[in-house]
Amino acid sequence: MSVALDLFVEAARAVSIEEAAGALNLQFTKKRHEHPQPCPACGGKDCFSFNTQKNVWNCRGAAVGGKDAIGMAAHVNGLDAHRRPEFLEACALVTGLPVPDEAGQESETDRAARLQRLEQQRLENERRQVERQNASFDFRAREQAQARGIWERAAVFAQAPIVRIYLERRLNKPLPKGIRLHLRQATSQTYWHGRDERGFATEIHCGPAMIGVFLDAGGLPIGCHITWIDLKRRPKFRPTLGRDEKGKELPAKKMRGSKKGGLIPVFGEARARRWIVGEGIETVTAVAWAEEFRPDTFYCAAGDLGNLTGPPARAGRYKHPTLTKTNKNGRRIPVMVASPFPDPARLQDGFPIMPHVRECVLLGERDSEPEATASAMARGKGRIEMLAPNCTAAIAWPPGGRGDFCELVCEGMG
Ligand SMILES: [Zn+2]
């Protein structure tokens, strides 16, 4: 090798991962050191990553990586660093310098062949990604159709005596005569869990159930919420369904189809300017009962806390004031609480709030860790204020240390 060539290669070896990433037009994310992204050569959502602090790069798609910028440049450009001309080409990419003359550069034909290989790889990866996406769309569409079927087959509230009695027992109060809740009754709803030795889903219970529907922002059904009922079993009047493989009690509630971005109407019309939104159907019904089913209000449930509050922003995570846990190395570290601020890029990932709403009350529940729940509720309030600037949002907590508004109504007010 000539002196000029030695110097050229040495210059390339001295380039850091950070400098090379800039020269190669790789993306720098908002994170400080780690920058995940699709691999320019292999595709994938965050298959490729480089770390400017550790001075390393890695591609999970091709299972390659290392500490040198030349290798990184070769990989993202489909160059084979074991072949001399391509290695030198990679050196040129990281330094931005031309390869010194006598080196026997990559010939025009080699270069064309390489670029074609790279293009083929890209097309193949794209095709695979579309295939994976279609498979998940198909699955979601099937689930949504199933959920719509369950909702459509169920009897409307006027013909839902078991659902009515269930709610009256949970609230320990009679519901007004002739009230029309947007809840339905399935007389014999199967509870599937696990598979038998032939691989078929196993029916472990079949009985009456309360059915709520998840509507999206356009009012279309996207999922359903099923609560199995056992009117003889106090205090929650839901059946015991045994335990799962890990010994956890099976929940008597299930959701089918999609819930994210949807809401379960309980009473009233979505066009109302005042909305009351809680996690569970029972809690929302309890508040509606206590307010005597205000005709100017839409009462609805989000199904769970995540859909009630939307996802947290990355910024704003904080240390729990008291709780700690033990990490892998046996050290006590504080538990982190998710941000009280909503993720501005994912405001749609919670129940839909419409621009005509002027007042929205979120109902708090105290069945999980208080600090995390309080942070989540604050985030939910902030999300509504961002989505509907004309809407005043508020959080209501059940008084007197009760778990939820259902208990409050059940035990008697005050
Ligand atoms: Zn790659």
Tab-separated table of C-alpha atoms and ligand atoms in Angstrom:
chain	number	residue	atom	x	y	z
A	1	MET	CA	0.000	0.000	0.000
A	2	SER	CA	1.191	3.479	-0.763
A	3	VAL	CA	1.767	6.045	1.937
A	4	ALA	CA	-1.165	8.063	0.650
A	5	LEU	CA	-3.411	5.049	0.984
A	6	ASP	CA	-2.138	4.252	4.517
A	7	LEU	CA	-2.892	7.776	5.588
A	8	PHE	CA	-6.301	7.601	3.992
A	9	VAL	CA	-7.233	4.385	5.849
A	10	GLU	CA	-5.807	5.745	9.104
A	11	ALA	CA	-7.942	8.863	8.728
A	12	ALA	CA	-11.016	6.672	8.271
A	13	ARG	CA	-10.131	4.583	11.363
A	14	ALA	CA	-9.984	7.751	13.433
A	15	VAL	CA	-13.565	8.737	12.633
A	16	SER	CA	-15.926	8.250	15.566
A	17	ILE	CA	-19.351	6.644	15.257
A	18	GLU	CA	-20.927	10.045	15.901
A	19	GLU	CA	-18.970	11.784	13.127
A	20	ALA	CA	-19.598	8.918	10.717
A	21	ALA	CA	-23.321	8.916	11.483
A	22	GLY	CA	-23.405	12.564	10.452
A	23	ALA	CA	-21.442	11.906	7.261
A	24	LEU	CA	-23.696	8.953	6.407
A	25	ASN	CA	-26.877	11.004	6.974
A	26	LEU	CA	-28.132	8.681	9.693
A	27	GLN	CA	-30.854	10.026	11.949
A	28	PHE	CA	-30.111	11.564	15.320
A	29	THR	CA	-33.174	11.045	17.523
A	30	LYS	CA	-34.086	13.239	20.483
A	31	LYS	CA	-32.374	10.835	22.866
A	32	ARG	CA	-28.968	11.810	24.088
A	33	HIS	CA	-26.789	8.822	23.180
A	34	GLU	CA	-28.819	5.968	21.702
A	35	HIS	CA	-30.342	6.548	18.257
A	36	PRO	CA	-32.607	3.717	17.053
A	37	GLN	CA	-33.981	3.852	13.500
A	38	PRO	CA	-34.793	1.735	10.457
A	39	CYS	CA	-31.639	0.231	8.960
A	40	PRO	CA	-30.833	1.920	5.618
A	41	ALA	CA	-29.834	-1.516	4.318
A	42	CYS	CA	-32.216	-3.917	6.094
A	43	GLY	CA	-35.282	-1.745	6.884
A	44	GLY	CA	-37.186	-2.660	10.064
A	45	LYS	CA	-38.773	-0.192	12.451
A	46	ASP	CA	-35.887	0.371	14.857
A	47	CYS	CA	-33.663	-2.401	13.706
A	48	PHE	CA	-30.549	-0.250	13.484
A	49	SER	CA	-29.037	1.845	16.234
A	50	PHE	CA	-25.868	3.703	17.065
A	51	ASN	CA	-24.689	4.985	20.410
A	52	THR	CA	-22.535	8.089	20.432
A	53	GLN	CA	-21.420	7.661	24.038
A	54	LYS	CA	-20.364	4.026	23.797
A	55	ASN	CA	-19.155	4.613	20.220
A	56	VAL	CA	-20.914	1.481	18.968
A	57	TRP	CA	-23.423	0.555	16.297
A	58	ASN	CA	-25.652	-2.449	15.873
A	59	CYS	CA	-28.097	-3.871	13.334
A	60	ARG	CA	-30.508	-6.478	14.657
A	61	GLY	CA	-31.718	-7.206	11.122
A	62	ALA	CA	-28.364	-8.511	9.978
A	63	ALA	CA	-27.013	-9.342	13.465
A	64	VAL	CA	-23.917	-7.233	12.903
A	65	GLY	CA	-22.374	-4.346	14.747
A	66	GLY	CA	-19.218	-3.103	16.337
A	67	LYS	CA	-17.109	-0.207	17.369
A	68	ASP	CA	-15.786	0.982	14.025
A	69	ALA	CA	-17.278	3.575	11.756
A	70	ILE	CA	-15.928	1.911	8.599
A	71	GLY	CA	-17.898	-1.266	9.354
A	72	MET	CA	-21.010	0.802	9.974
A	73	ALA	CA	-20.585	2.705	6.704
A	74	ALA	CA	-20.076	-0.566	4.843
A	75	HIS	CA	-23.161	-2.176	6.366
A	76	VAL	CA	-25.625	0.660	5.728
A	77	ASN	CA	-24.373	0.925	2.125
A	78	GLY	CA	-24.319	-2.796	1.404
A	79	LEU	CA	-20.532	-2.884	1.012
A	80	ASP	CA	-18.522	-5.987	1.828
A	81	ALA	CA	-15.725	-4.655	4.044
A	82	HIS	CA	-13.709	-7.830	3.503
A	83	ARG	CA	-13.226	-6.921	-0.144
A	84	ARG	CA	-10.531	-4.334	-0.583
A	85	PRO	CA	-12.217	-1.966	-3.057
A	86	GLU	CA	-15.426	-1.932	-1.043
A	87	PHE	CA	-13.527	-1.437	2.218
A	88	LEU	CA	-11.837	1.608	0.701
A	89	GLU	CA	-15.183	2.863	-0.540
A	90	ALA	CA	-16.476	2.656	3.043
A	91	CYS	CA	-13.409	4.606	4.207
A	92	ALA	CA	-14.251	7.270	1.632
A	93	LEU	CA	-17.824	7.474	2.934
A	94	VAL	CA	-16.804	8.121	6.549
A	95	THR	CA	-14.032	10.581	5.785
A	96	GLY	CA	-15.701	12.341	2.874
A	97	LEU	CA	-12.320	12.051	1.046
A	98	PRO	CA	-11.816	10.443	-2.352
A	99	VAL	CA	-9.919	7.121	-2.434
A	100	PRO	CA	-6.300	7.817	-3.479
A	101	ASP	CA	-5.716	6.834	-7.117
A	102	GLU	CA	-3.468	3.814	-7.120
A	103	ALA	CA	-5.719	1.821	-4.813
A	104	GLY	CA	-7.718	0.009	-7.429
A	105	GLN	CA	-11.054	1.511	-6.636
A	106	GLU	CA	-14.354	-0.266	-6.925
A	107	SER	CA	-14.960	-0.516	-10.678
A	108	GLU	CA	-18.045	0.907	-12.343
A	109	THR	CA	-19.490	-2.579	-12.884
A	110	ASP	CA	-18.801	-3.667	-9.291
A	111	ARG	CA	-20.422	-0.507	-8.048
A	112	ALA	CA	-23.519	-1.008	-10.217
A	113	ALA	CA	-23.818	-4.642	-9.087
A	114	ARG	CA	-23.503	-3.600	-5.451
A	115	LEU	CA	-26.163	-0.923	-5.745
A	116	GLN	CA	-28.463	-3.421	-7.428
A	117	ARG	CA	-27.943	-5.970	-4.625
A	118	LEU	CA	-28.752	-3.290	-2.108
A	119	GLU	CA	-31.912	-2.282	-3.958
A	120	GLN	CA	-33.087	-5.902	-4.155
A	121	GLN	CA	-32.537	-6.356	-0.434
A	122	ARG	CA	-34.534	-3.214	0.232
A	123	LEU	CA	-37.453	-4.369	-1.937
A	124	GLU	CA	-37.492	-7.779	-0.284
A	125	ASN	CA	-37.567	-6.197	3.184
A	126	GLU	CA	-40.354	-3.868	2.140
A	127	ARG	CA	-42.402	-6.798	0.808
A	128	ARG	CA	-41.962	-8.676	4.095
A	129	GLN	CA	-43.002	-5.666	6.119
A	130	VAL	CA	-46.207	-5.228	4.075
A	131	GLU	CA	-46.950	-8.939	4.543
A	132	ARG	CA	-46.578	-8.656	8.320
A	133	GLN	CA	-48.747	-5.534	8.376
A	134	ASN	CA	-51.506	-7.187	6.322
A	135	ALA	CA	-51.551	-10.171	8.641
A	136	SER	CA	-52.098	-7.915	11.647
A	137	PHE	CA	-54.786	-5.892	9.802
A	138	ASP	CA	-56.600	-9.134	8.968
A	139	PHE	CA	-56.447	-10.235	12.580
A	140	ARG	CA	-57.769	-6.886	13.808
A	141	ALA	CA	-60.571	-6.834	11.223
A	142	ARG	CA	-61.636	-10.356	12.258
A	143	GLU	CA	-61.610	-9.419	15.942
A	144	GLN	CA	-63.648	-6.273	15.261
A	145	ALA	CA	-66.214	-8.248	13.222
A	146	GLN	CA	-66.521	-10.784	16.065
A	147	ALA	CA	-67.034	-7.960	18.566
A	148	ARG	CA	-69.721	-6.347	16.395
A	149	GLY	CA	-71.445	-9.731	16.145
A	150	ILE	CA	-71.533	-10.113	19.932
A	151	TRP	CA	-72.995	-6.599	20.281
A	152	GLU	CA	-75.574	-7.054	17.521
A	153	ARG	CA	-76.814	-10.389	18.834
A	154	ALA	CA	-77.257	-9.058	22.388
A	155	ALA	CA	-80.661	-7.828	23.637
A	156	VAL	CA	-81.216	-4.080	24.139
A	157	PHE	CA	-81.521	-2.711	27.687
A	158	ALA	CA	-85.352	-2.755	27.705
A	159	GLN	CA	-85.076	-6.534	27.273
A	160	ALA	CA	-82.060	-7.015	29.536
A	161	PRO	CA	-83.503	-7.964	32.969
A	162	ILE	CA	-80.315	-9.663	34.184
A	163	VAL	CA	-78.112	-6.652	33.339
A	164	ARG	CA	-80.608	-4.364	35.028
A	165	ILE	CA	-80.676	-6.459	38.219
A	166	TYR	CA	-76.868	-6.756	38.136
A	167	LEU	CA	-76.443	-2.967	38.078
A	168	GLU	CA	-79.142	-2.469	40.727
A	169	ARG	CA	-77.369	-4.949	42.999
A	170	ARG	CA	-73.968	-3.360	42.412
A	171	LEU	CA	-75.407	0.074	43.205
A	172	ASN	CA	-77.778	-1.266	45.863
A	173	LYS	CA	-80.334	1.166	44.376
A	174	PRO	CA	-83.203	0.761	41.918
A	175	LEU	CA	-82.724	2.209	38.445
A	176	PRO	CA	-85.488	4.515	37.159
A	177	LYS	CA	-88.339	2.763	35.376
A	178	GLY	CA	-88.087	2.850	31.611
A	179	ILE	CA	-84.455	4.120	31.664
A	180	ARG	CA	-82.604	3.216	28.476
A	181	LEU	CA	-78.943	2.553	29.031
A	182	HIS	CA	-76.720	1.781	26.041
A	183	LEU	CA	-75.910	-1.594	27.535
A	184	ARG	CA	-77.071	-4.967	26.308
A	185	GLN	CA	-77.504	-8.499	27.569
A	186	ALA	CA	-76.196	-11.742	26.165
A	187	THR	CA	-78.065	-14.637	27.741
A	188	SER	CA	-75.413	-17.284	27.180
A	189	GLN	CA	-72.014	-15.822	26.418
A	190	THR	CA	-69.127	-18.258	26.215
A	191	TYR	CA	-65.931	-17.573	28.163
A	192	TRP	CA	-63.004	-19.013	26.239
A	193	HIS	CA	-59.687	-19.630	27.920
A	194	GLY	CA	-56.684	-21.678	26.828
A	195	ARG	CA	-56.665	-24.571	24.357
A	196	ASP	CA	-57.283	-28.277	24.644
A	197	GLU	CA	-54.807	-30.960	23.493
A	198	ARG	CA	-56.125	-30.698	19.903
A	199	GLY	CA	-55.475	-26.945	19.889
A	200	PHE	CA	-59.118	-25.878	20.098
A	201	ALA	CA	-60.132	-22.993	22.344
A	202	THR	CA	-61.688	-24.281	25.559
A	203	GLU	CA	-65.044	-23.083	26.864
A	204	ILE	CA	-64.665	-22.787	30.624
A	205	HIS	CA	-67.923	-20.945	31.364
A	206	CYS	CA	-71.115	-19.967	29.629
A	207	GLY	CA	-73.667	-17.638	31.139
A	208	PRO	CA	-75.378	-14.256	31.073
A	209	ALA	CA	-73.229	-11.195	30.414
A	210	MET	CA	-73.498	-7.414	30.183
A	211	ILE	CA	-72.299	-6.171	26.789
A	212	GLY	CA	-71.055	-2.643	26.111
A	213	VAL	CA	-69.900	-1.450	22.704
A	214	PHE	CA	-66.727	0.525	21.946
A	215	LEU	CA	-67.445	3.290	19.428
A	216	ASP	CA	-64.700	5.185	17.631
A	217	ALA	CA	-64.623	8.964	17.056
A	218	GLY	CA	-66.946	8.499	14.066
A	219	GLY	CA	-69.502	6.552	16.129
A	220	LEU	CA	-68.682	3.194	14.533
A	221	PRO	CA	-68.399	0.007	16.620
A	222	ILE	CA	-64.789	-1.200	16.908
A	223	GLY	CA	-64.979	-3.520	19.901
A	224	CYS	CA	-67.073	-4.768	22.762
A	225	HIS	CA	-66.768	-5.083	26.522
A	226	ILE	CA	-68.128	-8.233	28.170
A	227	THR	CA	-68.899	-8.596	31.902
A	228	TRP	CA	-70.062	-12.046	32.972
A	229	ILE	CA	-72.765	-11.977	35.647
A	230	ASP	CA	-73.630	-14.276	38.560
A	231	LEU	CA	-76.514	-12.681	40.456
A	232	LYS	CA	-76.016	-15.000	43.425
A	233	ARG	CA	-72.382	-14.191	44.073
A	234	ARG	CA	-71.761	-11.215	46.355
A	235	PRO	CA	-70.315	-8.644	46.483
A	236	LYS	CA	-69.567	-8.078	42.791
A	237	PHE	CA	-72.156	-10.484	41.339
A	238	ARG	CA	-69.678	-11.937	38.882
A	239	PRO	CA	-68.808	-15.645	38.465
A	240	THR	CA	-65.580	-17.317	39.660
A	241	LEU	CA	-63.797	-18.611	36.598
A	242	GLY	CA	-60.787	-20.330	38.103
A	243	ARG	CA	-57.173	-19.349	37.738
A	244	ASP	CA	-54.803	-18.997	34.814
A	245	GLU	CA	-51.472	-20.795	34.299
A	246	LYS	CA	-49.693	-18.356	36.628
A	247	GLY	CA	-52.264	-18.828	39.388
A	248	LYS	CA	-53.924	-15.455	38.808
A	249	GLU	CA	-57.690	-15.318	39.139
A	250	LEU	CA	-59.313	-15.029	35.688
A	251	PRO	CA	-61.097	-11.701	35.230
A	252	ALA	CA	-64.880	-11.814	34.711
A	253	LYS	CA	-64.484	-8.985	32.180
A	254	LYS	CA	-63.087	-9.197	28.676
A	255	MET	CA	-62.689	-6.865	25.747
A	256	ARG	CA	-62.851	-7.981	22.141
A	257	GLY	CA	-61.794	-6.060	19.039
A	258	SER	CA	-60.229	-2.637	19.642
A	259	LYS	CA	-60.671	-0.325	22.606
A	260	LYS	CA	-57.881	2.195	22.050
A	261	GLY	CA	-59.413	5.399	20.707
A	262	GLY	CA	-62.920	4.206	21.533
A	263	LEU	CA	-65.512	4.760	24.263
A	264	ILE	CA	-68.391	2.754	25.724
A	265	PRO	CA	-71.605	4.812	25.835
A	266	VAL	CA	-73.577	4.160	29.033
A	267	PHE	CA	-76.306	6.810	29.055
A	268	GLY	CA	-77.222	9.925	27.068
A	269	GLU	CA	-76.025	11.195	23.707
A	270	ALA	CA	-72.505	12.028	22.542
A	271	ARG	CA	-73.771	15.383	21.223
A	272	ALA	CA	-74.235	16.575	24.850
A	273	ARG	CA	-71.904	19.382	25.922
A	274	ARG	CA	-71.200	17.792	29.290
A	275	TRP	CA	-69.411	14.428	29.452
A	276	ILE	CA	-68.734	12.176	32.432
A	277	VAL	CA	-66.109	9.547	31.681
A	278	GLY	CA	-64.856	6.759	33.959
A	279	GLU	CA	-62.886	3.540	33.635
A	280	GLY	CA	-65.613	1.025	34.382
A	281	ILE	CA	-69.265	0.856	33.339
A	282	GLU	CA	-70.428	0.338	36.948
A	283	THR	CA	-68.665	3.498	38.227
A	284	VAL	CA	-70.126	5.601	35.434
A	285	THR	CA	-73.623	4.196	36.061
A	286	ALA	CA	-73.255	4.996	39.772
A	287	VAL	CA	-72.435	8.658	39.058
A	288	ALA	CA	-75.256	8.872	36.502
A	289	TRP	CA	-77.608	7.474	39.162
A	290	ALA	CA	-76.393	9.972	41.783
A	291	GLU	CA	-76.978	12.818	39.298
A	292	GLU	CA	-80.397	11.389	38.405
A	293	PHE	CA	-79.283	10.701	34.825
A	294	ARG	CA	-78.945	14.329	33.765
A	295	PRO	CA	-80.429	14.765	30.293
A	296	ASP	CA	-77.714	17.295	29.347
A	297	THR	CA	-74.909	14.810	29.997
A	298	PHE	CA	-73.264	11.964	28.112
A	299	TYR	CA	-72.097	9.220	30.480
A	300	CYS	CA	-69.481	6.861	29.073
A	301	ALA	CA	-66.680	4.463	30.057
A	302	ALA	CA	-63.161	4.171	28.642
A	303	GLY	CA	-62.740	0.503	29.606
A	304	ASP	CA	-59.436	0.949	31.409
A	305	LEU	CA	-57.123	3.603	32.858
A	306	GLY	CA	-54.850	3.748	29.793
A	307	ASN	CA	-57.724	4.499	27.444
A	308	LEU	CA	-59.130	7.036	29.936
A	309	THR	CA	-55.903	9.046	30.163
A	310	GLY	CA	-53.984	8.344	26.937
A	311	PRO	CA	-50.249	7.529	26.786
A	312	PRO	CA	-47.646	9.528	28.794
A	313	ALA	CA	-45.027	11.841	27.324
A	314	ARG	CA	-41.462	10.570	27.558
A	315	ALA	CA	-40.455	13.709	29.367
A	316	GLY	CA	-41.683	14.186	32.903
A	317	ARG	CA	-41.171	10.707	34.331
A	318	TYR	CA	-40.341	11.125	37.961
A	319	LYS	CA	-39.220	9.218	41.040
A	320	HIS	CA	-41.953	7.917	43.292
A	321	PRO	CA	-41.783	9.885	46.579
A	322	THR	CA	-41.694	6.762	48.748
A	323	LEU	CA	-41.776	3.494	46.788
A	324	THR	CA	-38.545	1.674	45.896
A	325	LYS	CA	-37.715	-1.670	44.321
A	326	THR	CA	-34.676	-3.942	44.093
A	327	ASN	CA	-32.880	-3.968	40.753
A	328	LYS	CA	-30.905	-6.783	39.106
A	329	ASN	CA	-27.766	-5.951	41.088
A	330	GLY	CA	-29.631	-6.076	44.374
A	331	ARG	CA	-29.657	-2.293	44.857
A	332	ARG	CA	-32.694	-0.379	46.098
A	333	ILE	CA	-33.810	2.064	43.428
A	334	PRO	CA	-36.824	4.359	43.322
A	335	VAL	CA	-39.897	3.255	41.378
A	336	MET	CA	-40.448	5.568	38.394
A	337	VAL	CA	-43.875	7.112	37.841
A	338	ALA	CA	-45.070	7.723	34.257
A	339	SER	CA	-45.298	11.364	33.219
A	340	PRO	CA	-48.307	13.482	34.264
A	341	PHE	CA	-48.163	15.041	30.763
A	342	PRO	CA	-49.759	13.520	27.665
A	343	ASP	CA	-47.672	12.453	24.672
A	344	PRO	CA	-48.492	15.206	22.136
A	345	ALA	CA	-47.814	12.816	19.235
A	346	ARG	CA	-50.316	10.228	20.514
A	347	LEU	CA	-53.296	12.281	21.673
A	348	GLN	CA	-55.649	10.061	19.637
A	349	ASP	CA	-54.620	6.964	21.615
A	350	GLY	CA	-57.280	7.476	24.268
A	351	PHE	CA	-61.072	7.753	24.268
A	352	PRO	CA	-62.277	10.252	21.626
A	353	ILE	CA	-63.308	13.675	22.933
A	354	MET	CA	-65.301	15.812	20.525
A	355	PRO	CA	-64.756	19.522	19.903
A	356	HIS	CA	-68.312	20.506	20.939
A	357	VAL	CA	-67.801	19.296	24.524
A	358	ARG	CA	-67.577	22.161	27.037
A	359	GLU	CA	-67.221	20.261	30.312
A	360	CYS	CA	-65.629	16.877	30.871
A	361	VAL	CA	-65.316	15.168	34.246
A	362	LEU	CA	-62.952	12.210	34.587
A	363	LEU	CA	-63.840	9.772	37.369
A	364	GLY	CA	-60.922	8.571	39.486
A	365	GLU	CA	-60.686	5.118	41.037
A	366	ARG	CA	-58.507	4.043	43.940
A	367	ASP	CA	-57.919	0.404	43.141
A	368	SER	CA	-54.303	0.823	41.970
A	369	GLU	CA	-51.172	2.582	43.252
A	370	PRO	CA	-52.235	6.155	44.195
A	371	GLU	CA	-49.220	8.135	42.894
A	372	ALA	CA	-49.279	6.492	39.444
A	373	THR	CA	-53.046	6.844	39.239
A	374	ALA	CA	-52.931	10.535	40.202
A	375	SER	CA	-50.230	11.164	37.574
A	376	ALA	CA	-52.298	9.291	34.961
A	377	MET	CA	-55.445	11.285	35.765
A	378	ALA	CA	-53.544	14.591	35.499
A	379	ARG	CA	-52.285	13.436	32.110
A	380	GLY	CA	-55.871	12.590	31.045
A	381	LYS	CA	-57.028	16.080	32.027
A	382	GLY	CA	-54.154	17.667	30.089
A	383	ARG	CA	-54.930	15.530	27.046
A	384	ILE	CA	-58.547	16.704	26.946
A	385	GLU	CA	-57.491	20.337	27.227
A	386	MET	CA	-55.146	19.848	24.258
A	387	LEU	CA	-57.704	18.012	22.100
A	388	ALA	CA	-60.684	20.240	22.958
A	389	PRO	CA	-59.431	23.729	23.866
A	390	ASN	CA	-62.992	24.944	24.604
A	391	CYS	CA	-63.545	22.217	27.143
A	392	THR	CA	-62.973	22.545	30.881
A	393	ALA	CA	-61.674	19.268	32.246
A	394	ALA	CA	-61.878	18.179	35.882
A	395	ILE	CA	-61.031	15.104	37.923
A	396	ALA	CA	-63.467	13.742	40.511
A	397	TRP	CA	-62.240	11.375	43.244
A	398	PRO	CA	-64.630	9.263	45.314
A	399	PRO	CA	-64.858	10.895	48.786
A	400	GLY	CA	-64.004	9.295	52.096
A	401	GLY	CA	-61.254	6.989	50.862
A	402	ARG	CA	-63.684	4.767	48.963
A	403	GLY	CA	-62.368	2.738	46.028
A	404	ASP	CA	-64.798	4.066	43.460
A	405	PHE	CA	-68.125	5.848	43.008
A	406	CYS	CA	-69.903	2.508	42.830
A	407	GLU	CA	-69.027	1.839	46.497
A	408	LEU	CA	-70.131	5.346	47.408
A	409	VAL	CA	-73.589	4.912	45.885
A	410	CYS	CA	-73.856	1.357	47.190
A	411	GLU	CA	-73.092	2.310	50.814
A	412	GLY	CA	-75.314	5.376	50.690
A	413	MET	CA	-74.230	8.898	49.940
A	414	GLY	CA	-72.515	11.211	52.371
B	1	ZN	ZN	-28.943	-3.571	8.748
